[in-house]
Structures are given as structure tokens and as C-alpha cells.
PDB file of C-alpha atoms and ligand atoms in Angstrom:
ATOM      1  CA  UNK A 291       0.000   0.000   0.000  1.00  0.00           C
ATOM      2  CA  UNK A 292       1.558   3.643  -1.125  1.00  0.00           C
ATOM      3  CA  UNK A 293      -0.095   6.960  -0.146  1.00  0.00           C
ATOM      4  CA  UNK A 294       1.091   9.628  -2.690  1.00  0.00           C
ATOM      5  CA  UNK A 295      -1.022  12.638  -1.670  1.00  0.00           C
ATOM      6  CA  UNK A 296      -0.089  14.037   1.575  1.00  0.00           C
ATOM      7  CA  UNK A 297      -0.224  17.934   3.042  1.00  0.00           C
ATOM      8  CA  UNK A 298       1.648  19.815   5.740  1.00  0.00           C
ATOM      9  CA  UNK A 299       0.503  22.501   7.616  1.00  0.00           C
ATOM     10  CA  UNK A 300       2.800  24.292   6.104  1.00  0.00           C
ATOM     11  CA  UNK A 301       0.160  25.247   3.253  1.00  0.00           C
ATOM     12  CA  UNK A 302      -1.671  26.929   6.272  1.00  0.00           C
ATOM     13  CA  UNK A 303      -5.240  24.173   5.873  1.00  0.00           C
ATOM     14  CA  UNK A 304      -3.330  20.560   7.177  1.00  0.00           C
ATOM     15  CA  UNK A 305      -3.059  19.779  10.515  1.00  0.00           C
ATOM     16  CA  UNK A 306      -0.544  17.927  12.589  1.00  0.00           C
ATOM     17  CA  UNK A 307       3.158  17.089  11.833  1.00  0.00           C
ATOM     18  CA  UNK A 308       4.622  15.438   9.636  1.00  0.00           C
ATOM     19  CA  UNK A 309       5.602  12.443  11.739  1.00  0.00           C
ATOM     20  CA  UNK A 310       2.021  12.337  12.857  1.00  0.00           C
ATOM     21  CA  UNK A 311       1.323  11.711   8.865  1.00  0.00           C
ATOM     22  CA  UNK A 312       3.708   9.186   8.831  1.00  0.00           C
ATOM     23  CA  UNK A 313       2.873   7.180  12.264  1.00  0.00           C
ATOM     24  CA  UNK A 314      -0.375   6.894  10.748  1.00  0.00           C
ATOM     25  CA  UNK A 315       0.868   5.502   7.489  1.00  0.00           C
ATOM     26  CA  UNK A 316       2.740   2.985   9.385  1.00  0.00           C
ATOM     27  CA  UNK A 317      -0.064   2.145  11.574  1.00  0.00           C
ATOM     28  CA  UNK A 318      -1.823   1.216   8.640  1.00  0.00           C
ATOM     29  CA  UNK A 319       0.620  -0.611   6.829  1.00  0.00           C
ATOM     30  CA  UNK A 320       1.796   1.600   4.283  1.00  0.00           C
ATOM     31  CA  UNK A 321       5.105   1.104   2.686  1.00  0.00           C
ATOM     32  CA  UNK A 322       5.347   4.278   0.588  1.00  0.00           C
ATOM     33  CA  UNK A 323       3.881   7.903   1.279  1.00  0.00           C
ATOM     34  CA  UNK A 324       4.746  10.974  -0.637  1.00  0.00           C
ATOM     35  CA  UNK A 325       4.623  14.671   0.742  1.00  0.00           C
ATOM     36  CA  UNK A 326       2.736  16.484  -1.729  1.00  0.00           C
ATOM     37  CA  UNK A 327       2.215  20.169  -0.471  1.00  0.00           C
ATOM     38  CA  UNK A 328       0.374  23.129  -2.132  1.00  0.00           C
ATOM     39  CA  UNK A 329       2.588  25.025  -4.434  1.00  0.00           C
ATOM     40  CA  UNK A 330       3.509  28.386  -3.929  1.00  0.00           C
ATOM     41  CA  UNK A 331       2.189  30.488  -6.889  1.00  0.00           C
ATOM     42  CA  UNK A 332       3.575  34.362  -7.445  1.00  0.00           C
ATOM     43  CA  UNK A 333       1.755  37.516  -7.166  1.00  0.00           C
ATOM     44  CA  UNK A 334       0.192  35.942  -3.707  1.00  0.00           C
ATOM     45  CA  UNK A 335      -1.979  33.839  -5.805  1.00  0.00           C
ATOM     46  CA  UNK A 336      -4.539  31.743  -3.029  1.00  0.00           C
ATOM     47  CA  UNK A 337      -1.831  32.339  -0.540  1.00  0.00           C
ATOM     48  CA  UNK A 338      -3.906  31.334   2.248  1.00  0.00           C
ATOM     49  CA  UNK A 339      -4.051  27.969   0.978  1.00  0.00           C
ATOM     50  CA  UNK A 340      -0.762  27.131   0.062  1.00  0.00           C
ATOM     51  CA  UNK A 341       3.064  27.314   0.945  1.00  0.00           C
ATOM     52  CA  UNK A 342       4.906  30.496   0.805  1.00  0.00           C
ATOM     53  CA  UNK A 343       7.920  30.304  -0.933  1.00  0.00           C
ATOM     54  CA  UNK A 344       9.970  31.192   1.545  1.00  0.00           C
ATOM     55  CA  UNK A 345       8.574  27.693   3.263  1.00  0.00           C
ATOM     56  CA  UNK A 346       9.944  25.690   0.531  1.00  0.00           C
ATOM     57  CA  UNK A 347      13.485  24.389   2.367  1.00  0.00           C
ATOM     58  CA  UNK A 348      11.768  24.082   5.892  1.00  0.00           C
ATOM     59  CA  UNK A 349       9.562  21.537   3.770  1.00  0.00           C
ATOM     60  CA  UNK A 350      12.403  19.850   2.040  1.00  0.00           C
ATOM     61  CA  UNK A 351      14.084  19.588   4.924  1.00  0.00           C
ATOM     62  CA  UNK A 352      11.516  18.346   7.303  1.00  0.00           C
ATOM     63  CA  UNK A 353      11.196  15.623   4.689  1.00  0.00           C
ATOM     64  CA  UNK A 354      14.685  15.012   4.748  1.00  0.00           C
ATOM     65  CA  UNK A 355      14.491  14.642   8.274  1.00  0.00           C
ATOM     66  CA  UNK A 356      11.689  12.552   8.000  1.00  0.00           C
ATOM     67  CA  UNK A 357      13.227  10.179   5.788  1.00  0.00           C
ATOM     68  CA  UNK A 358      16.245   9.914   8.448  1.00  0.00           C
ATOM     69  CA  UNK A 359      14.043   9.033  11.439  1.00  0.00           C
ATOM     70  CA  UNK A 360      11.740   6.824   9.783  1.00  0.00           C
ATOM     71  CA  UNK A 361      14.109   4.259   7.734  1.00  0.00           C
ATOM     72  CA  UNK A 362      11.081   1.458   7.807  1.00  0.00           C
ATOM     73  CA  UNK A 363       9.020   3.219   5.320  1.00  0.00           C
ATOM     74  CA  UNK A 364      10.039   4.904   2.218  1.00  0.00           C
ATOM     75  CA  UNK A 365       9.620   8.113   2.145  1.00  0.00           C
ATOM     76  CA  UNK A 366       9.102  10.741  -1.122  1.00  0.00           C
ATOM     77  CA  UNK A 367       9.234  14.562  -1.491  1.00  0.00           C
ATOM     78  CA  UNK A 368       6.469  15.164  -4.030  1.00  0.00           C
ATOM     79  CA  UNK A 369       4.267  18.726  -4.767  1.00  0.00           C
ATOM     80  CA  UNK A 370       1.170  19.270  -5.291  1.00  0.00           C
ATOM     81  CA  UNK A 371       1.265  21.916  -8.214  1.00  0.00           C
ATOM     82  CA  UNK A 372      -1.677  24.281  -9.935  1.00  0.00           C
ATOM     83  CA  UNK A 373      -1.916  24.385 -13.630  1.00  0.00           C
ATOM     84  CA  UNK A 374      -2.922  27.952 -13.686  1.00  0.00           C
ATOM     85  CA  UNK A 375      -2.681  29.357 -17.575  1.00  0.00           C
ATOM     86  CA  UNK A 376      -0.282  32.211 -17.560  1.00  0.00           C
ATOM     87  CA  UNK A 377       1.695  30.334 -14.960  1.00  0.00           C
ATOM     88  CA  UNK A 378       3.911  28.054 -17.266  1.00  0.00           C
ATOM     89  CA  UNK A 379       6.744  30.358 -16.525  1.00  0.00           C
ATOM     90  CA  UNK A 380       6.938  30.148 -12.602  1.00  0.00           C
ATOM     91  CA  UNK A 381       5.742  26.464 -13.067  1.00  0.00           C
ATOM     92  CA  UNK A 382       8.676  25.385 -15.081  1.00  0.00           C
ATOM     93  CA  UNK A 383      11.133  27.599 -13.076  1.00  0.00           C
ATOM     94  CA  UNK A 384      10.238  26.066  -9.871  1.00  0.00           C
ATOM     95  CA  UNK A 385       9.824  22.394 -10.531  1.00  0.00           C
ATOM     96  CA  UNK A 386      13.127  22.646 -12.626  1.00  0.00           C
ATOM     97  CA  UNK A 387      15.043  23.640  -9.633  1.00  0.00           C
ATOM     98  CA  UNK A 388      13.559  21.423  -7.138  1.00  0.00           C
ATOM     99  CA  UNK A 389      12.871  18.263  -8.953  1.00  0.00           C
ATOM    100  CA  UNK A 390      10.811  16.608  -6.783  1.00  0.00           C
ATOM    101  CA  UNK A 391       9.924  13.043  -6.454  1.00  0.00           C
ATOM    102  CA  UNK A 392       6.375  13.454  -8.032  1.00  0.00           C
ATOM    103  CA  UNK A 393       4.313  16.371  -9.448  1.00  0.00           C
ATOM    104  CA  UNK A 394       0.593  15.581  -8.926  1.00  0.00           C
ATOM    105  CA  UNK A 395      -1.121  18.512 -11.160  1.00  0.00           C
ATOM    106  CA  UNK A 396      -4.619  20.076  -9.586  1.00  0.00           C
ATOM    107  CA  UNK A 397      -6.800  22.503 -11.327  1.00  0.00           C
ATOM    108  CA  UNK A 398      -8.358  24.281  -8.459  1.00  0.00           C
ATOM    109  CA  UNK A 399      -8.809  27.573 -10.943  1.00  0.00           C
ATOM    110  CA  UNK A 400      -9.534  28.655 -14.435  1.00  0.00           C
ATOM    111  CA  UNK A 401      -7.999  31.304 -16.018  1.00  0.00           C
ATOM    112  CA  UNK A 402     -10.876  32.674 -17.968  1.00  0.00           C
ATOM    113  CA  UNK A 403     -13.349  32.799 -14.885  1.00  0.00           C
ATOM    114  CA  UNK A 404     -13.269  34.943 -11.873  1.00  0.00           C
ATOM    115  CA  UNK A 405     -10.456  34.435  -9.824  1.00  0.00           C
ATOM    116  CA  UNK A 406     -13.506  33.605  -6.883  1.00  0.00           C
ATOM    117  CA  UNK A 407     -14.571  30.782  -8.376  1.00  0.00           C
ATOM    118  CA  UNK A 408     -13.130  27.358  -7.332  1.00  0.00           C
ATOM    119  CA  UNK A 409     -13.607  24.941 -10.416  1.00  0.00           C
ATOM    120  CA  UNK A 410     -16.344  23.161  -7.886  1.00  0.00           C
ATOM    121  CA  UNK A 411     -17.597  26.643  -7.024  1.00  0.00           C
ATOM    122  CA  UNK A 412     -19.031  28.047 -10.176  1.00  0.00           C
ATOM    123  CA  UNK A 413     -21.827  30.105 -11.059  1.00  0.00           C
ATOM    124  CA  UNK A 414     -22.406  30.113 -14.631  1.00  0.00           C
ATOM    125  CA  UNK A 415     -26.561  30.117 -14.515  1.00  0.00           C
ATOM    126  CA  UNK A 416     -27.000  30.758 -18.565  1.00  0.00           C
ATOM    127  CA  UNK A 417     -24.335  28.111 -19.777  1.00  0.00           C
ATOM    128  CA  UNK A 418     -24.724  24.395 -20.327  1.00  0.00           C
ATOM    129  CA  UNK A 419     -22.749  21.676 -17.582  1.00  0.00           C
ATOM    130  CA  UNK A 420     -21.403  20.589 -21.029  1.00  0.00           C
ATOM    131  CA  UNK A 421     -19.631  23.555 -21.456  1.00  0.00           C
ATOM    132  CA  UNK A 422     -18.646  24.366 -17.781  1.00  0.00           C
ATOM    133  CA  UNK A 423     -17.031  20.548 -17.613  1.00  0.00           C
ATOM    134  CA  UNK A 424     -14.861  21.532 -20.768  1.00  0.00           C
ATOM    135  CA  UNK A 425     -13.509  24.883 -20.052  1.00  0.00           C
ATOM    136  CA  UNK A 426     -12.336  22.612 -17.092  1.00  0.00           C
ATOM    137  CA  UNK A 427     -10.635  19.612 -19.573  1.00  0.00           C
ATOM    138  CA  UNK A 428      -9.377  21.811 -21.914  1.00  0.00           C
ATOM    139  CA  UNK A 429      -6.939  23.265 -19.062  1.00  0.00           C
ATOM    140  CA  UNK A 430      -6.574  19.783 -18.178  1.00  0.00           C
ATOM    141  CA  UNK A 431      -5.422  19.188 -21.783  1.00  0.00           C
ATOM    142  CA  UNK A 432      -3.077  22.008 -21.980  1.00  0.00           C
ATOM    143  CA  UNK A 433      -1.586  21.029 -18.250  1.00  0.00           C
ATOM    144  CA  UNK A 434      -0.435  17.666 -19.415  1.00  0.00           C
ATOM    145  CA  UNK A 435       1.028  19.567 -22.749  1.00  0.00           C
ATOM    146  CA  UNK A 436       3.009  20.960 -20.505  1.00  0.00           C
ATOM    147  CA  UNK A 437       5.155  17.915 -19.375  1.00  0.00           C
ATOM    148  CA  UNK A 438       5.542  19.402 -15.777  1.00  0.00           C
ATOM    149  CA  UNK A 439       3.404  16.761 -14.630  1.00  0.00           C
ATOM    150  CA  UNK A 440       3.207  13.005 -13.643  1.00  0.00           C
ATOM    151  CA  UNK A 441       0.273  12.561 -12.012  1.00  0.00           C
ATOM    152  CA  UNK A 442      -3.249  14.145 -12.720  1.00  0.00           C
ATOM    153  CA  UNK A 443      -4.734  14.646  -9.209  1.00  0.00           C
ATOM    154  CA  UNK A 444      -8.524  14.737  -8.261  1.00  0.00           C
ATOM    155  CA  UNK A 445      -9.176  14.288 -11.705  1.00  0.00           C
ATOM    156  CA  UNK A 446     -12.542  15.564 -11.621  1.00  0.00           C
ATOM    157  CA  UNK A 447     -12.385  17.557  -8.457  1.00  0.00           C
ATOM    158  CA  UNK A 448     -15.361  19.808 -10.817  1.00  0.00           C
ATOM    159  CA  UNK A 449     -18.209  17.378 -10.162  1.00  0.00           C
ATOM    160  CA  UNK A 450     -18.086  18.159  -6.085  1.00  0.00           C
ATOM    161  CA  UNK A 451     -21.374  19.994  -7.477  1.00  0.00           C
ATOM    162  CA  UNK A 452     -22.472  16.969  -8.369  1.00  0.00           C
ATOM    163  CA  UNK A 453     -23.687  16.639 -12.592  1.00  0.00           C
ATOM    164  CA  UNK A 454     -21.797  13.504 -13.256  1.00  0.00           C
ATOM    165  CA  UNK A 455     -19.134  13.530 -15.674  1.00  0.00           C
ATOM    166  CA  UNK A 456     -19.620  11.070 -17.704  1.00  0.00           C
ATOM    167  CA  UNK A 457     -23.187  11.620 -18.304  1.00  0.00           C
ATOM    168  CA  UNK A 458     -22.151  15.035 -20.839  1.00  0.00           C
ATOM    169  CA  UNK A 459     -18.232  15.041 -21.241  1.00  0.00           C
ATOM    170  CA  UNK A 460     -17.399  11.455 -22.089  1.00  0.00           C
ATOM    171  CA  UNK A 461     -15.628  12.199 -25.174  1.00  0.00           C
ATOM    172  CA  UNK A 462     -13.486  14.982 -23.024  1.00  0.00           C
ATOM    173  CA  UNK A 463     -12.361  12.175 -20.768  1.00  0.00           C
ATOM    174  CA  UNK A 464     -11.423   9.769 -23.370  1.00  0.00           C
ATOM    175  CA  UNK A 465      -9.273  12.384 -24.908  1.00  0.00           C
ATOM    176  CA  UNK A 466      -7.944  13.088 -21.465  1.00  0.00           C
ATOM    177  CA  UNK A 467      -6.352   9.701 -21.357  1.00  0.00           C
ATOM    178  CA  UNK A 468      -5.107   9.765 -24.435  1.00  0.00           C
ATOM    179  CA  UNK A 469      -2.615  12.915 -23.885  1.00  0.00           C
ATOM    180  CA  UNK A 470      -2.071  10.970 -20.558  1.00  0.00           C
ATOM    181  CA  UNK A 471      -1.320   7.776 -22.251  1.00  0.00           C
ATOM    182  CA  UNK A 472       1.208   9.584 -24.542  1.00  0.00           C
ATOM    183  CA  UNK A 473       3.434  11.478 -21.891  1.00  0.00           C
ATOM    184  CA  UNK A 474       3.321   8.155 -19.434  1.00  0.00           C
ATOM    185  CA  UNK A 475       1.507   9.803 -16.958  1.00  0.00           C
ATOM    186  CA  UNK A 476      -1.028   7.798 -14.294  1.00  0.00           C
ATOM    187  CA  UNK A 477      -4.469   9.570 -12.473  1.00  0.00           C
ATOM    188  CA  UNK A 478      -5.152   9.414  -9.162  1.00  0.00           C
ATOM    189  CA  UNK A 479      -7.612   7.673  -7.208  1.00  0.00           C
ATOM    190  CA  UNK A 480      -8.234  10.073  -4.560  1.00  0.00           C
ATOM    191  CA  UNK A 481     -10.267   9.368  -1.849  1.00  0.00           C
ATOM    192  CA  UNK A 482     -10.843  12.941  -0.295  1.00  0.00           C
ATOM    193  CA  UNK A 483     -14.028  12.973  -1.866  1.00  0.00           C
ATOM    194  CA  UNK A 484     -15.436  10.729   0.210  1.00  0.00           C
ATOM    195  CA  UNK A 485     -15.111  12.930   3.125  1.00  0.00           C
ATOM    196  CA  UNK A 486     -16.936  15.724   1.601  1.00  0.00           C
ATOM    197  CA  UNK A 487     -21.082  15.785   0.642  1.00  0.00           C
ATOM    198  CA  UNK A 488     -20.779  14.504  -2.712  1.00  0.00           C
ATOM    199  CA  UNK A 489     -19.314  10.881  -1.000  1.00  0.00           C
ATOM    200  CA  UNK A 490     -17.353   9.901  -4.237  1.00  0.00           C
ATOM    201  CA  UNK A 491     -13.697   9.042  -5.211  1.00  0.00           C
ATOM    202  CA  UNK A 492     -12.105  11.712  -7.434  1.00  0.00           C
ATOM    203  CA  UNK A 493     -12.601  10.594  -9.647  1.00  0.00           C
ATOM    204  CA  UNK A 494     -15.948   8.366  -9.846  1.00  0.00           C
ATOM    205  CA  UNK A 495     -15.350   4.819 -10.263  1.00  0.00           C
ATOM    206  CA  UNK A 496     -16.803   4.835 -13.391  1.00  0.00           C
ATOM    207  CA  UNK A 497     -14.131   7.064 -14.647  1.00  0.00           C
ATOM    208  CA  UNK A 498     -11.668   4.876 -12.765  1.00  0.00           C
ATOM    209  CA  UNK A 499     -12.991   1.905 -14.394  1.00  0.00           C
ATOM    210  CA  UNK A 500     -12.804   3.322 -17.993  1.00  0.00           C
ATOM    211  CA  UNK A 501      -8.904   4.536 -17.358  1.00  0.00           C
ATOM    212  CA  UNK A 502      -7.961   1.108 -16.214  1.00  0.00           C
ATOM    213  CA  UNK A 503      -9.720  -0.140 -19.406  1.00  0.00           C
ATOM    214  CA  UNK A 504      -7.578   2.167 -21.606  1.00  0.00           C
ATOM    215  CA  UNK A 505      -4.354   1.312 -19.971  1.00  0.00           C
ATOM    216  CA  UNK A 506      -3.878   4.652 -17.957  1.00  0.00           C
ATOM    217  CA  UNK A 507      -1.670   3.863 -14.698  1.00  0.00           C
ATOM    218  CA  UNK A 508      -3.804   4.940 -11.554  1.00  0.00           C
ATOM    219  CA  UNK A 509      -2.160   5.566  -8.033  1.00  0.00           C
ATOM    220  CA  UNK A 510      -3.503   6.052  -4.833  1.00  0.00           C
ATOM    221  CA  UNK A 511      -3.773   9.199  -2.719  1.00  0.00           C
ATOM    222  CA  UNK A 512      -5.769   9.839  -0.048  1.00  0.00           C
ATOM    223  CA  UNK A 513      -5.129  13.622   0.122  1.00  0.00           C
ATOM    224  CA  UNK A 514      -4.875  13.785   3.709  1.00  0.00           C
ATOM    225  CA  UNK A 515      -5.177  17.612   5.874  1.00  0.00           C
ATOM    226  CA  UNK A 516      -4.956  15.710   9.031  1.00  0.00           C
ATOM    227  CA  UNK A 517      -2.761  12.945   9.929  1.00  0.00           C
ATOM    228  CA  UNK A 518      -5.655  10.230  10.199  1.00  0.00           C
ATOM    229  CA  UNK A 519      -6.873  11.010   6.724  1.00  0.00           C
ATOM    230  CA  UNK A 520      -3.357   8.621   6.029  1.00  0.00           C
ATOM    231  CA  UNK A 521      -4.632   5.948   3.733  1.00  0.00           C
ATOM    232  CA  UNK A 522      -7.927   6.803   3.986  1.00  0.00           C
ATOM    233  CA  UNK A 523     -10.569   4.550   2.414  1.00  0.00           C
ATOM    234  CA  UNK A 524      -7.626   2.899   0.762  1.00  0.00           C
ATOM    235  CA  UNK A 525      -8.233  -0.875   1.640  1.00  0.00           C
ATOM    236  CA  UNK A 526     -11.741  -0.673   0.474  1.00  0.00           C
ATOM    237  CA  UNK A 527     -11.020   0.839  -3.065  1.00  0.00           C
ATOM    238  CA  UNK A 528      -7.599  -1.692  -3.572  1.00  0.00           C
ATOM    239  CA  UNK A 529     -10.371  -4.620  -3.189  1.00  0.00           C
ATOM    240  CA  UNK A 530     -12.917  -3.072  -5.715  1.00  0.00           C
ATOM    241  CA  UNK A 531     -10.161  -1.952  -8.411  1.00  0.00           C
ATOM    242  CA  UNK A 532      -7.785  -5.472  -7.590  1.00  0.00           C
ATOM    243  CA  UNK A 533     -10.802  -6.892  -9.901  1.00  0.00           C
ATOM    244  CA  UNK A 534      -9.987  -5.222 -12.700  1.00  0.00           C
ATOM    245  CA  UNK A 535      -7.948  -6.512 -15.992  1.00  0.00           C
ATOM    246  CA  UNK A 536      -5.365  -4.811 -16.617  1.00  0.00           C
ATOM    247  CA  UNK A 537      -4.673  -2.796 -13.198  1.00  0.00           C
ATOM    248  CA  UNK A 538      -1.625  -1.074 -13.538  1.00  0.00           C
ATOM    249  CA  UNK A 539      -0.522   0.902 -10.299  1.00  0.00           C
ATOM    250  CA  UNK A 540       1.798   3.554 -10.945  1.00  0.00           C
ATOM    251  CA  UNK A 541       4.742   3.579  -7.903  1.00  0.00           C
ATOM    252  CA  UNK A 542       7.818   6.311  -7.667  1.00  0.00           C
ATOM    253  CA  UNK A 543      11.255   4.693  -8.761  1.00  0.00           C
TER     254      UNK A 543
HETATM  255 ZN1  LIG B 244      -5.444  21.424   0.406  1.00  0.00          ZN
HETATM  256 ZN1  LIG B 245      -4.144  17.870  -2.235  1.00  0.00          ZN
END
């Protein structure tokens, strides 16, 4: 069992330390965790929600630490990083001089609608779901262009309002995997989702499903703010997706 989405409260919304994270990794038999903070993004950009940047070497180095004191479990330095349009720059800059373990990509904004407006938060009243779920891939699409990324995180952290996905944008997640399929990148299942109202994965199994049926790699990530969100839900979804042909797990060399 691996757990590649874990915070700090370093991004100023996690709880607990870090070696709270990891006793509760351990208590639940997890061989492999990954630290995967919020990225710092310029101008103050969400700042309340992420790291600073001036955070980024006490995080490195608490992992570091980390990695010393806890030799039984393997321990990774990942990030959890916006793709923001108009960002490339920074993006490229930063992950370029870090080069951290993993870079799970989240789309917690779009560039074309006001900067108040989560991608689960929207209020578009006069334009179809149809269209709201594509403004949404179409980032996506130009994210993994990018190659900054290896994992696609919460992969449709946009239905927390609850339309379905697959029900209007089908052909928008099939393309999806494709440009995933062609830069080797894997999606996560992450199970935050079932802590929150909408009581799904991100994404839905159904997407899950359909990724595992077009090859794409899928890893696990429970996205933890507090230390016993470690692995959360994790033995329940291994059983459901360990019945699927062709399961392929993607794991940090
Ligand atoms: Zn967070
Ligand atoms: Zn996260």
C-alpha cells in the first residue's frame, strides 16, 4: 500500500506534523507515502491555501528529516502543483530547480473565470454543464502539454457539485487519457471525496474503471489535511479496483 497525496501545515489548511502523517501511514501498513504540499504560486496567488515560498526548504528539509528518522518506510518529497494558464513560466522555473519526487497537477482555478470561483464553485446560470465541464478539460489538456506533470490529481475535483461527468463530457475524458497515455503519466484515485457531501472518489469509479480499461496507470492518494486522513478509504477501493484486468498501479522509482 503507497499513499502519494499528503499535506503539511505548512500550506496553512493541514493539521498535525509530519511524523504524525507518517505514524499513521505505518499504523496502517503503508510502505510508501509521498509529501505532496500546495505550491507556492507568485503575485500571492490563493496564498492562504498554500506554501509560501519562503517555506519551501523548511519543507524539504523536514522531509529530509523525516526520511532519516523513519528508515522502515520509504519516504518521497512530491508537490502538489496548480496548472494555472499564464503560470507556465513560474511552473517550469520552480519544478526545474527542485525536482521533486512526483508532481501531482490540480486545477483548483480557471484562467478565464473569476479568480472567486473554485472549479467546484461556479456560477455560470446561462451556460450548459457541457460547457462548464470543458472549459475545465481543456486546461486539463493544456496542463499535461506541458510535461511538468506526472500525475493528474482529483481528476474531476469539478463534479463536487455533483452533474456527473460522464453523463455530458465522455468524449473529453477519453481524450484526457489519451494525452495521458502519450506522456506516461497515471491519475489518481483520490479518496478525499469521500469525506466531503458529494461521498465519491475523485474521480468516480466509473471514470476509474474506464482509465484502467484504456491502460492509464492509476495511483492512490488519499489527500490527507490531518494525519488520520493517512490511507484513507484505501483498503476498500484496492479490493474493488484489484478486480480489474489490466490494473496497472503507478509507484515512484
Ligand atoms: Zn489542500
Ligand atoms: Zn491535495
Amino acid at each position: 500500500m503507497f499513499d502519494y497525496h499528503i499535506h503539511t501545515s505548512l500550506c496553512k489548511h493541514a493539521y498535525g506534523s509530519m511524523e504524525e502523517y507518517i505514524h499513521m501511514a505505518l499504523k496502517n501498513g503503508i510502505e510508501e507515502i509521498c509529501f505532496t504540499d500546495h505550491i507556492p504560486l507568485p503575485h500571492k496567488f490563493d496564498a492562504g491555501h498554500r506554501m509560501d515560498l519562503s517555506d519551501i526548504d523548511t519543507y524539504l528539509n523536514d522531509v529530509e528529516k523525516c526520511r532519516q528518522l523513519f528508515p522502515e518506510i520509504k519516504i518521497f518529497t512530491g508537490i502538489e502543483a496548480d496548472y494555472l494558464e499564464g503560470y507556465e513560466e513560474f511552473l517550469e522555473g520552480f519544478l526545474k530547480q527542485y525536482s521533486f519526487d512526483l508532481v501531482i497537477m490540480a486545477i483548483h482555478f480557471l484562467k478565464d473565470w473569476p479568480e472567486e470561483f473554485w472549479v467546484f464553485n461556479y456560477d455560470f446560470p446561462d451556460k450548459p454543464i457541457q460547457d462548464i465541464y470543458s472549459d475545465y478539460f481543456n486546461a486539463m489538456k493544456k496542463g499535461i502539454e506541458t510535461g511538468f506533470y506526472q500525475v493528474v490529481g482529483h481528476f474531476d475535483l469539478i463534479k463536487r457539485a455533483g452533474h456527473p461527468i460522464m453523463a455530458t463530457n465522455k468524449t473529453d475524458v477519453e481524450n484526457i487519457f489519451q494525452e495521458i497515455l502519450k506522456r506516461s503519466m497515471a491519475i489518481e484515485i483520490n479518496t478525499s471525496g469521500l469525506r466531503k457531501s458529494i461521498n465519491q472518489t475523485f474521480p468516480s469509479m466509473d471514470i476509474i474503471e474506464l482509465a484502467v480499461k484504456r491502460g492509464v496507470p492509476v495511483t492512490l492518494g488519499s489527500d490527507a489535511h490531518k494525519p488520520d486522513q493517512v490511507g484513507f478509504y484505501f483498503r476498500e477501493i484496492l479490493e474493488k479496483i484489484s478486480s480489474y484486468e489490466n490494473l496497472y498501479l503507478y509507484k515512484i522509482l
